[in-house]
Every structure is written in C-alpha cells, then in structure tokens.
Coordinates of C-alpha atoms in Angstrom, one line a residue:
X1 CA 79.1 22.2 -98.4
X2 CA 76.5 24.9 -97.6
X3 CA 74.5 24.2 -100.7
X4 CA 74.5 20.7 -100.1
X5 CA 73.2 21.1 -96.2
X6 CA 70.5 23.5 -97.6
X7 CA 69.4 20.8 -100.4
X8 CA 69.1 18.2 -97.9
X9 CA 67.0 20.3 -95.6
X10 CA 64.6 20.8 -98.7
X11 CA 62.6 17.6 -99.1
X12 CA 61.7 18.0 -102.8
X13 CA 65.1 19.2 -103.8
X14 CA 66.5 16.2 -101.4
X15 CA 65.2 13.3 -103.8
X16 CA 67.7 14.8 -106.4
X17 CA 70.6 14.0 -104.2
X18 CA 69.6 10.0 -103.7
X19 CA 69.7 10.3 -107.7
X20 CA 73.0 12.2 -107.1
X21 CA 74.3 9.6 -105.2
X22 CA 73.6 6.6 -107.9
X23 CA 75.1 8.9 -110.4
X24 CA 78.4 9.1 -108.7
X25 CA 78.2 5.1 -107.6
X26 CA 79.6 5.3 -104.6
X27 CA 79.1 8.3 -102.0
X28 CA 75.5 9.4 -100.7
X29 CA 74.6 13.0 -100.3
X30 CA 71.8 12.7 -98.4
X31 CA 70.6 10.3 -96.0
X32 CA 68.3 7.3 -96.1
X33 CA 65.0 7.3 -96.9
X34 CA 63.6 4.7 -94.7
X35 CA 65.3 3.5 -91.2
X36 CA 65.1 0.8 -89.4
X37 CA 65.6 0.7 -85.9
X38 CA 65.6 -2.2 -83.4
X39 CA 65.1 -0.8 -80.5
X40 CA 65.6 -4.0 -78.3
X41 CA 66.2 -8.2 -78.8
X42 CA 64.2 -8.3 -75.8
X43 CA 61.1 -10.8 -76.3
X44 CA 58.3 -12.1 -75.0
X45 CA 57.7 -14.9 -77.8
X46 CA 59.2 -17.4 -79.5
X47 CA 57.6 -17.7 -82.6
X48 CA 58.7 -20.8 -84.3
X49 CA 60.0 -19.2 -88.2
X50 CA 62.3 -16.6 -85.5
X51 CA 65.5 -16.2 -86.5
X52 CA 66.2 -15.3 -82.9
X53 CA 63.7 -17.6 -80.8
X54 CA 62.7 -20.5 -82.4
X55 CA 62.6 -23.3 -80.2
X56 CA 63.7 -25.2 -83.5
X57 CA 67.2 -23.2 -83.9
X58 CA 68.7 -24.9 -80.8
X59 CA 72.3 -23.9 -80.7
X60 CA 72.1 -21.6 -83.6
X61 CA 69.6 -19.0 -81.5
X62 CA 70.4 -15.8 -79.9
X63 CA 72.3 -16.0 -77.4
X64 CA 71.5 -15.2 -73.7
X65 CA 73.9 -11.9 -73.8
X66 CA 71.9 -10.7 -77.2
X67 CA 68.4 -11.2 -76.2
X68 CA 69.3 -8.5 -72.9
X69 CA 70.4 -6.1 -75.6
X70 CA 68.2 -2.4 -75.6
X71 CA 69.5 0.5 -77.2
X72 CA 69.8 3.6 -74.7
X73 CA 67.2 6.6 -75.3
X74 CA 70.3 9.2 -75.2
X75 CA 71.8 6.8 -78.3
X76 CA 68.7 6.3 -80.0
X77 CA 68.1 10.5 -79.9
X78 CA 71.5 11.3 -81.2
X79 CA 70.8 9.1 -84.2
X80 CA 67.7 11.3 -85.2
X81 CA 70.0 14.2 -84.6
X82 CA 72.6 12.9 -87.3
X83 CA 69.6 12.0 -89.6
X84 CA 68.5 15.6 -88.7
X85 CA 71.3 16.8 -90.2
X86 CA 71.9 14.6 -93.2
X87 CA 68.1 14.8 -94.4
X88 CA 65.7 13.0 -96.6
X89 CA 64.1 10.7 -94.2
X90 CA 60.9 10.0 -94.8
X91 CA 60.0 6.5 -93.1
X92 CA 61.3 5.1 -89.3
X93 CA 60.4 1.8 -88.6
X94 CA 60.8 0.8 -84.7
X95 CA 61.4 -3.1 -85.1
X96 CA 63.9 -5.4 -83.3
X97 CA 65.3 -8.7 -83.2
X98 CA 62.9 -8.3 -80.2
X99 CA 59.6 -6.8 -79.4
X100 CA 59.7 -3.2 -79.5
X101 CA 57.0 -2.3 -76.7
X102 CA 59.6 -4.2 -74.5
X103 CA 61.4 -1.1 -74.8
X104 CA 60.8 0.7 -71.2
X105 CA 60.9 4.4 -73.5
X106 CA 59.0 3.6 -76.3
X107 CA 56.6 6.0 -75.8
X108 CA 59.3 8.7 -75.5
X109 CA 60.9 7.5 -78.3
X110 CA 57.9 8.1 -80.4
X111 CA 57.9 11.6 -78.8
X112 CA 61.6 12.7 -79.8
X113 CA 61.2 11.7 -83.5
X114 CA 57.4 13.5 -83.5
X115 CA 59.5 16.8 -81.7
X116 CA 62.0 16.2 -84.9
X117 CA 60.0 16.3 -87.6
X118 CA 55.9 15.9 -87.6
X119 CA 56.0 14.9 -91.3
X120 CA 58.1 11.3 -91.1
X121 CA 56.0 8.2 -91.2
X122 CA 56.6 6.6 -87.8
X123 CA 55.8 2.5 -88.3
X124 CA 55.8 -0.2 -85.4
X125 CA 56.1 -3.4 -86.1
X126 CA 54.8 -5.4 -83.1
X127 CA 53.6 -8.5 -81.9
X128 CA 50.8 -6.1 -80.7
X129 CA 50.4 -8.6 -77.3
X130 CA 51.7 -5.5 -75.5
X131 CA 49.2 -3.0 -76.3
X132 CA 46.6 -1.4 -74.6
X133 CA 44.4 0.6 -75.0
X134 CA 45.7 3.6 -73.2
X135 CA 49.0 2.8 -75.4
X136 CA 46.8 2.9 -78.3
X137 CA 45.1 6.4 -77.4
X138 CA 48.4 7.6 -76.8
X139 CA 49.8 6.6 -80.2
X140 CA 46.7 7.8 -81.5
X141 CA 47.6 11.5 -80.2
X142 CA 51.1 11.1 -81.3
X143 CA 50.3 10.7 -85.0
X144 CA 51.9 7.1 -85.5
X145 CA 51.4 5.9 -88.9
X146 CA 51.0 2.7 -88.8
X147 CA 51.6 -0.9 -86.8
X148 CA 52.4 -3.2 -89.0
X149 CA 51.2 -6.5 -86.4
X150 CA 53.0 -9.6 -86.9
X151 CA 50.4 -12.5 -86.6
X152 CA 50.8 -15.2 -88.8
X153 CA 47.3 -17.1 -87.9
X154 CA 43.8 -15.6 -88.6
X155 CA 42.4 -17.8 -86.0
X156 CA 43.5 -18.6 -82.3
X157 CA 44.4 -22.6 -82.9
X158 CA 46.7 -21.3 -85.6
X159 CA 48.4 -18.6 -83.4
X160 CA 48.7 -20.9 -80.2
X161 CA 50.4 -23.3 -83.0
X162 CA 52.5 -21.0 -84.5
X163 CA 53.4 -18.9 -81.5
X164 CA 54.8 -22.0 -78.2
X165 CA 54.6 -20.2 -75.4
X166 CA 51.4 -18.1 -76.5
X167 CA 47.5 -19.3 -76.5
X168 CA 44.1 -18.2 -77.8
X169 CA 43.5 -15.8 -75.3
X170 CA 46.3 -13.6 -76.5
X171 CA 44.7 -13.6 -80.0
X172 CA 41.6 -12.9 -79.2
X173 CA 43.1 -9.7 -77.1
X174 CA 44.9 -8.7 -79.9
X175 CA 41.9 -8.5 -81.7
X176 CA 39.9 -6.4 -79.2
X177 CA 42.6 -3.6 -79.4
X178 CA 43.0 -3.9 -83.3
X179 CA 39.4 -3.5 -83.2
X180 CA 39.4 -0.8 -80.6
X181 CA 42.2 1.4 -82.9
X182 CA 39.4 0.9 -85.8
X183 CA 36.9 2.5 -84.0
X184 CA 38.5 5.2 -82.8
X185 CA 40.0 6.1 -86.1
X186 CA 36.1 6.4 -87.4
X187 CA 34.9 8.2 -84.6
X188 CA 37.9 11.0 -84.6
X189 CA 37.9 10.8 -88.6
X190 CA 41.5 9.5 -88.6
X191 CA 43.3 7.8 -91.5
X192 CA 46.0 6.9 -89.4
X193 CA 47.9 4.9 -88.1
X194 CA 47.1 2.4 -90.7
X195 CA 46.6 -1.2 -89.5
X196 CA 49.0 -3.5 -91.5
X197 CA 48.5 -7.1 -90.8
X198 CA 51.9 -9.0 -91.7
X199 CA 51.2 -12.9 -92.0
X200 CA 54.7 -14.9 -92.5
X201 CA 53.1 -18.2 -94.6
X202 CA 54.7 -21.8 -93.7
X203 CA 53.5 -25.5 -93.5
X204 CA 52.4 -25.0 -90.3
X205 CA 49.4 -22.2 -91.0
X206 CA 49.3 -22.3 -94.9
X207 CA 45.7 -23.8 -94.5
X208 CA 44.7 -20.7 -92.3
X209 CA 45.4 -18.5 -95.4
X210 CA 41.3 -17.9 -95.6
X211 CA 41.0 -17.0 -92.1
X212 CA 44.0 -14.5 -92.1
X213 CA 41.9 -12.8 -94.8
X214 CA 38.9 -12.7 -93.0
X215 CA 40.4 -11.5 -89.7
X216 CA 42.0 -8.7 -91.7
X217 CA 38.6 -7.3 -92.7
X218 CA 36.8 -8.3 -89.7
X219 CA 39.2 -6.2 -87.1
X220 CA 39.3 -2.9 -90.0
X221 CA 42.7 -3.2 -91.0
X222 CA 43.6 -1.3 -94.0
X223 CA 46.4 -4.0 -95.9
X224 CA 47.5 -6.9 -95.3
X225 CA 50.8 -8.5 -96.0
X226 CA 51.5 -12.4 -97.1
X227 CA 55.3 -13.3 -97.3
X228 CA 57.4 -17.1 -97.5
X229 CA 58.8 -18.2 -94.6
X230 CA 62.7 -17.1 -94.6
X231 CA 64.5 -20.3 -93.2
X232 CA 67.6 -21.1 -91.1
X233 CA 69.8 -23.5 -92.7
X234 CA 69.7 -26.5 -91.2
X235 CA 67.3 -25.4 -88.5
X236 CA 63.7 -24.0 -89.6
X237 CA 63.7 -25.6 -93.2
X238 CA 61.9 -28.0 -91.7
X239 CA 58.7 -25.3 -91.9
X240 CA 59.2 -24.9 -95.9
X241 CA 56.1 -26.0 -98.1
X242 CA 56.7 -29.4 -99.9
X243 CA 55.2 -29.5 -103.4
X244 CA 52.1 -31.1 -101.9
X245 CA 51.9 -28.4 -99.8
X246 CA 52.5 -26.0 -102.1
X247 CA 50.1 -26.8 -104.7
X248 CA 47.3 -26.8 -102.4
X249 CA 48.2 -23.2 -101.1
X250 CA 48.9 -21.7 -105.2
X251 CA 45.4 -22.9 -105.6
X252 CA 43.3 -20.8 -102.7
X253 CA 45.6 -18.2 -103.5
X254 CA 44.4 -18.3 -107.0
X255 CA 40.7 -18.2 -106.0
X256 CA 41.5 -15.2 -103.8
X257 CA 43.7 -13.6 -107.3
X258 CA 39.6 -13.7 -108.5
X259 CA 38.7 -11.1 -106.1
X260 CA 41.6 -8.7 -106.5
X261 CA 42.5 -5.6 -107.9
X262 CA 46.2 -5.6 -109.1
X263 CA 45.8 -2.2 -110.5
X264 CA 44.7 -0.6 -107.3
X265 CA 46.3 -3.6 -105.2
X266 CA 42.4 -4.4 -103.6
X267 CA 40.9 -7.1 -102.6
X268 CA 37.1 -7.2 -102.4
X269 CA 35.5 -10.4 -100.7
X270 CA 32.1 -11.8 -101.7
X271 CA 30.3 -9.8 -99.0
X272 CA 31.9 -6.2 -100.2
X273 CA 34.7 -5.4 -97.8
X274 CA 37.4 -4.5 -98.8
X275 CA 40.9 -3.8 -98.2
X276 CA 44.5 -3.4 -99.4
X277 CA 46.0 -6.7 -100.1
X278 CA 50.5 -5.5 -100.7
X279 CA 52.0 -7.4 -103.2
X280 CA 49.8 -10.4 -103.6
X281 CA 50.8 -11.1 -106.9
X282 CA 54.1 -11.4 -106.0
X283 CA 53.4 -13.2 -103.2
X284 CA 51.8 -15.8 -105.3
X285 CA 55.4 -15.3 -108.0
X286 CA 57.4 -16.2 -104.5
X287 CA 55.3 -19.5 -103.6
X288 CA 55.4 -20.4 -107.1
X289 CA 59.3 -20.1 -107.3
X290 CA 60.1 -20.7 -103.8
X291 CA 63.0 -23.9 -103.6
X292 CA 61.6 -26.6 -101.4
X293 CA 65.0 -27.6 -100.7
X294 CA 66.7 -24.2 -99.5
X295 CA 63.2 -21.4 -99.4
X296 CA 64.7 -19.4 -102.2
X297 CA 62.5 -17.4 -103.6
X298 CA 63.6 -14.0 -105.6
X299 CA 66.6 -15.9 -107.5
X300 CA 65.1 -15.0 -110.9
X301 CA 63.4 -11.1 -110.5
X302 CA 66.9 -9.9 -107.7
X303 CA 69.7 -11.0 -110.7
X304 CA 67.0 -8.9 -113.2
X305 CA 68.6 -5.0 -111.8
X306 CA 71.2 -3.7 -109.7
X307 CA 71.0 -2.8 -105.6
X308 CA 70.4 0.6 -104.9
X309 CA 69.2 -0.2 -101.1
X310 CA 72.9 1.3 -100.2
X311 CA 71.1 4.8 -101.0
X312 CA 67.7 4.0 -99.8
X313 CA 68.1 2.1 -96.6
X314 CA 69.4 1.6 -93.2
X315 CA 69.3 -0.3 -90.1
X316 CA 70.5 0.0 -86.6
X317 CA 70.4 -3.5 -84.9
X318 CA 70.6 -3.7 -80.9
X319 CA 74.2 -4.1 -80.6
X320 CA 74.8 -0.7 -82.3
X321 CA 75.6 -2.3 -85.9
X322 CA 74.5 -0.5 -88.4
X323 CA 73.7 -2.7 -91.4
X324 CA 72.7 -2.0 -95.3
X325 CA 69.5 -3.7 -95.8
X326 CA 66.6 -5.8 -93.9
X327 CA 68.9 -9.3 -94.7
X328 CA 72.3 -8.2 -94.1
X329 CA 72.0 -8.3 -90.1
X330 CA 75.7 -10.0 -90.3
X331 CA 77.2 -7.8 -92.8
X332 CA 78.1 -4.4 -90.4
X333 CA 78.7 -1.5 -92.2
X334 CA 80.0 0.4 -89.1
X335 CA 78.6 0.4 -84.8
X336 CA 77.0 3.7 -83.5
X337 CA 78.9 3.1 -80.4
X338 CA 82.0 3.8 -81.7
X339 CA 80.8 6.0 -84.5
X340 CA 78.2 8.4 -85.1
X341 CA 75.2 7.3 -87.3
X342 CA 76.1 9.8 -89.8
X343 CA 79.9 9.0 -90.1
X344 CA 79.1 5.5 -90.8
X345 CA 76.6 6.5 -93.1
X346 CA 79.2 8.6 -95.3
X347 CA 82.0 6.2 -94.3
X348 CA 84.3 4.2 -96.7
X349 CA 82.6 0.5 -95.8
X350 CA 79.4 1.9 -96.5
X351 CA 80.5 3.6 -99.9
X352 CA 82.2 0.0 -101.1
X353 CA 79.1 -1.5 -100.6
X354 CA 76.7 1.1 -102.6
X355 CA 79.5 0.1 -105.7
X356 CA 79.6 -3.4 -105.4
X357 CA 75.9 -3.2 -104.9
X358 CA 75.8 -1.6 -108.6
X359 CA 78.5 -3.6 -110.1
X360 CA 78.6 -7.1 -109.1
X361 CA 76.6 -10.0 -109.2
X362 CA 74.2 -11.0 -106.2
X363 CA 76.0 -14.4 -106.4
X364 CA 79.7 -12.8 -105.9
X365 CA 81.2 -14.1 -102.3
X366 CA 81.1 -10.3 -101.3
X367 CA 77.2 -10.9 -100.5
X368 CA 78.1 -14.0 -98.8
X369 CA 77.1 -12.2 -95.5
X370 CA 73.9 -11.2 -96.9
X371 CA 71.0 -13.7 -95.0
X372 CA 71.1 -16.0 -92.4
X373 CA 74.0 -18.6 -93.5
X374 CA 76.5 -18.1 -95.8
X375 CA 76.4 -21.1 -97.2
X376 CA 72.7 -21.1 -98.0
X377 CA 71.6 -19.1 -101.4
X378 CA 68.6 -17.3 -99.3
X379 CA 70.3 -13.7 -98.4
X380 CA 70.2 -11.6 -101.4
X381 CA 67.7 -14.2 -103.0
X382 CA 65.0 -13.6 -100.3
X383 CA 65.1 -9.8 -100.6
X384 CA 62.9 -7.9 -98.6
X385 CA 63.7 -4.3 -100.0
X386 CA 62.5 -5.3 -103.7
X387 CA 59.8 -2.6 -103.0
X388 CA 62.6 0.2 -102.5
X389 CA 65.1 -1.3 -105.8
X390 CA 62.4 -1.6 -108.3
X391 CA 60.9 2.0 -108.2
X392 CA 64.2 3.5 -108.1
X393 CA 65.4 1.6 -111.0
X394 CA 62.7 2.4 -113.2
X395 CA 63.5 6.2 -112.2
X396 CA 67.3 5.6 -113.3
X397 CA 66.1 4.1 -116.5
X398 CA 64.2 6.5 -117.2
X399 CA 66.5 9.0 -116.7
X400 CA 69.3 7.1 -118.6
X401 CA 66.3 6.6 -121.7
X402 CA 65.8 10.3 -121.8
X403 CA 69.3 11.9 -122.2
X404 CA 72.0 9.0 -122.1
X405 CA 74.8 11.7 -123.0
X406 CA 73.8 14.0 -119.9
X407 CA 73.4 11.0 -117.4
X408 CA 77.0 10.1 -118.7
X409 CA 78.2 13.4 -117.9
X410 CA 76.8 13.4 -114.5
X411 CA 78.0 10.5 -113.5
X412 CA 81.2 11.5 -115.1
X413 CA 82.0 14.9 -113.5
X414 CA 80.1 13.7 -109.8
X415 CA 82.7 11.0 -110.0
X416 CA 85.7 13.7 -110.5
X417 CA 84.6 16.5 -109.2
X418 CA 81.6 16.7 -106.8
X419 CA 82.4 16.2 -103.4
X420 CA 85.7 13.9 -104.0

C-alpha cells in the first residue's frame, strides 16, 4: 500500500495506474482525472434547453427544495483532501445544476484547490452574468484556467430569446468583461484563463450560428464549443431541429467546414482571426445524425468502444451524490454526506459500474439511469465524455496491439493478485 500511495503522488508514474485500473476491470488505483463539482442548484436563469429551469419542463423541473441546495466550503475542502490523497487529478470543473458564482465562497473555493496543488487546471463554467471585473482580476491572480461561458446567442435578440427572464443588456455586459479578461491577458502576457465560449445549438438560435462565431473572435476568446440541444422527454423536445431546420443549419456549417483547420482544430475567418473551433466536425457528425424524434445523437460512434469514464471521471452533484459521468446525474454511485469522496470512489457500486461499463452493451437496462428519462434512448447516446473514452481507448489498443500476451497477463494477475 506504500508503493501505491507513492505512485499516486507521482504524476507521471500516476497515468500508469488509470491503465492499471482498466487492466484489472474493475478497481481504480488512483483517482479521477477530471472532476466535476456543482457547487450549488442555485440560479439566476432559466434558460429554456435547462434540465433544471426551463419554463417548458413544468412539473418535471427541479424542485423548490433542490434549487436551495449549496454544498458547504468545509465539505467541498474535505473532498480535495481525499483527492489529495488518492492522486492523479489533473482537471476541476466548478459547474452546477446552478450557477456557480451563486456560491457565497467561490472565491475561497478557488483558493483551497490553488493551496492544494498550483498545477490542476481549475475551469468555471458560468453563465458569466455574475462577473465583474474585480472578480475577474481576482481570478486572474489566482491562475484560473479557464471559463468556459455558457451563451448560446452571439447576438443580444438571440440571448433575450433564449434566456426568459434575461435581456440585451446582460449580453452586452457579458461582453464588456469577456473583453475586459482579453485585454488584460495581453497586457500581463497571460495565456490564461482561456476563454471558452459554449453555444448549446436548438431551433430557437440555430440561425444565430454566424453571429456566435463572430462574437467569439470579436470578445478574444480562444475556442469555442457548438453542441445539440440534449432534450427532456416529453418536455424540451419541442426545441429539436426538424429536417427543415436541420438542413438549413448542415449547410452554414458546411461553409464554415471551408475555413477550418481539422488538423489543428482552427478556424480562420475571411478577415484573418482566428481561433480554436473544439470538435466542429463532430459537431457537424451530431446534427447530421441527431433523431428529430428523440435528439439522439452518438447512437452509432458510443456502441463503436467500451466506457472507460468509471476511471477517468467524476462528479459531485449538490445533494452530495456522487455520480460516474456528466449524464448519469440519476445514477448515484455513493453521497459524500454519508461517505467520504474517496470511499465512494474505491467502493463496490463504483467498481460494478467501471465492469459493466467494459462489458455490456450501452443499450443493456443497467444504463437505463444514464440521461434524463429512462425511457428515452438519449443518456448514454448523447455522451458528453466521448473526448475522455476515445483517447484512452486508442491507448488500450495500442497497448493490447503491441504485446497481447503481456496485456493478458496483466490483466490476469491484477485480477488475482494486485490489491484483491
């Protein structure tokens, strides 16, 4: 047990233990790579694709008790002391089935995991509304690594229509402080914290596509993100694209395809900006395969390899649950308020579903709690942690490709032997 504490607490020697893990099929010897925290439901939106929000999801939203929930900053510190101990972190994303600058110690919270360790990539992902630009200065000093800004319009009509209880104005402040980050990331010769601008596409801002673009550039940010809208059954499928609707949108998308870069994932527009366009071509697989009917979209590319997000992956909803990946928010793998992070990390759910995650079919009723509705094929089928499974496989097949017999006997004797 001393070795393995001292292999976790070397980061190089730590990504041998995720393989570790995957070799054995069912125990982790380190702990995840990325984490996802969601530091409160509280909100001060109600976009209209929410899960939580939506003025569309009537009886199926949130409920009052939920949206109150905030995790504690004693709780949310003895978390990063469990991680401390089980290594390999190397990503925290502060998130939330609310807004996370809603959280009253945000700021400290940012502090903590900086006093932890200065090299994990700290990412927000905000509404941004909340922001100043004292906030920003002070995010600035703390090293934060990026926002990822949820904004779904690249003008202010589209974010007034896509965002109820929101107008212009707030769009056009947004903008100010995005800019203001941009600036001061010049003038102190910063790289970071990277702007990511995260546009969830619908039919009720599919026509603003252009303008997201062009807002990206215009306010500095370094990528920007285009993803389907992930619907509610029977509630927000009212927002998928028809076919109409979709064919118009495949075809700007294709004359944006003429500007890009997939090799180096850039887009350049006609004027010479430029910036980081994440998984466009993707994007464009998704819109082209998405299910008018139920919004399924990854049925084909998730059936294609096995899940190794059980390894890579965790998340610590409001209400304490800790849950596998980014779409199993009803599939609880344990609650940090009657656990420890770390003893539901290495617990017995959590080991069943790193094996069934590598053994069974995406289709088998085990996943059923995977996604919004059980009933509805868009859990595993929408996966948002295809950017985690598809490295990591092409790592195990490598490995597999270059010495099948010792892979064998890894798994084999990890299995048996290794920390039964």
């Amino acid at each position: 047990m001393a070795g393995l504490a001292k292999l976790r607490k070397d980061k190089t020697k730590n990504k041998m233990l995720v393989t570790a893990g995957i070799m054995h099929s069912a125990r982790a010897f380190t702990g995840p790579e990325v984490l996802h925290i969601d530091l409160t439901n509280w909100c001060n939106y109600n976009c209209i694709a929410c899960w939580c929000r939506s003025p569309l999801l009537r009886d199926k939203a949130m409920p009052d008790w939920e949206k109150k929930l905030i995790i504690p900053l004693e709780k949310i510190k003895g978390i990063f002391d469990d991680i401390d101990e089980l290594g390999g972190l190397r990503q925290v994303k502060l998130v939330g089935g609310g807004e996370p600058f809603m959280h009253p110690d945000i700021l400290k919270i940012v502090e903590h995991i900086r006093s932890k360790d200065r090299n994990i990539e700290i990412d927000i992902n905000t509404n941004f509304s909340l922001v100043t630009e004292d906030i920003a200065n002070r995010l600035l000093e703390l090293g934060v690594g990026s926002f990822t800004v949820s904004l779904w319009a690249g003008s202010g009509e589209a974010y007034a229509a896509v965002h109820p209880n929101q107008s212009a104005a707030t769009f056009e402040k947004i903008a100010r402080v995005l800019k203001f980050i941009s600036a001061r990331k010049k003038e102190l010769h910063l790289a970071y914290p990277r702007i990511v601008i995260h546009d969830v596409v619908f039919n009720k801002n599919y026509r603003d596509v252009r303008n997201m673009l062009e807002f990206a550039l215009d306010i500095g940010a370094d990528d920007i993100q285009f993803v389907p809208v992930d619907p509610v059954k029977d509630r927000t499928e009212s927002l998928l694209l028809n076919d109409t609707e979709k064919a118009e949108l495949l075809n700007v998308l294709r004359e944006i395809a003429q500007h890009y870069n997939p090799e180096g994932f850039r887009y350049t527009s006609p004027d010479g900006r430029s910036i980081t366009l994440s998984d466009f071509l993707s994007f464009i697989r998704r819109i082209e395969k998405v299910n008018v009917k139920s919004g399924a979209y990854d049925e084909e590319v998730v059936d294609e390899i096995p899940c190794y997000v059980g390894w890579l992956f965790a998340r610590v909803m409001a209400t304490g649950n800790v849950v596998p990946c980014c779409k199993g928010h009803r599939m609880t793998m344990g609650n940090i308020y009657k656990n420890r992070f770390k003893e539901v990390w290495l617990g017995a759910t959590y080991n069943r579903f790193r094996k069934n995650c590598l053994k069974l079919s995406k289709a088998d009723a085990y996943f059923s709690a995977i996604g919004n509705d059980a009933a509805a094929k868009t859990g595993c089928y929408n996966c948002d942690n295809l950017w985690q499974n598809f490295p990591m496989h092409n790592k195990i097949t490598a490995l597999k490709q270059k010495n099948r017999f010792m892979f064998s006997l890894g798994s084999f004797l990890l299995r048996g032997v290794f920390l039964k």
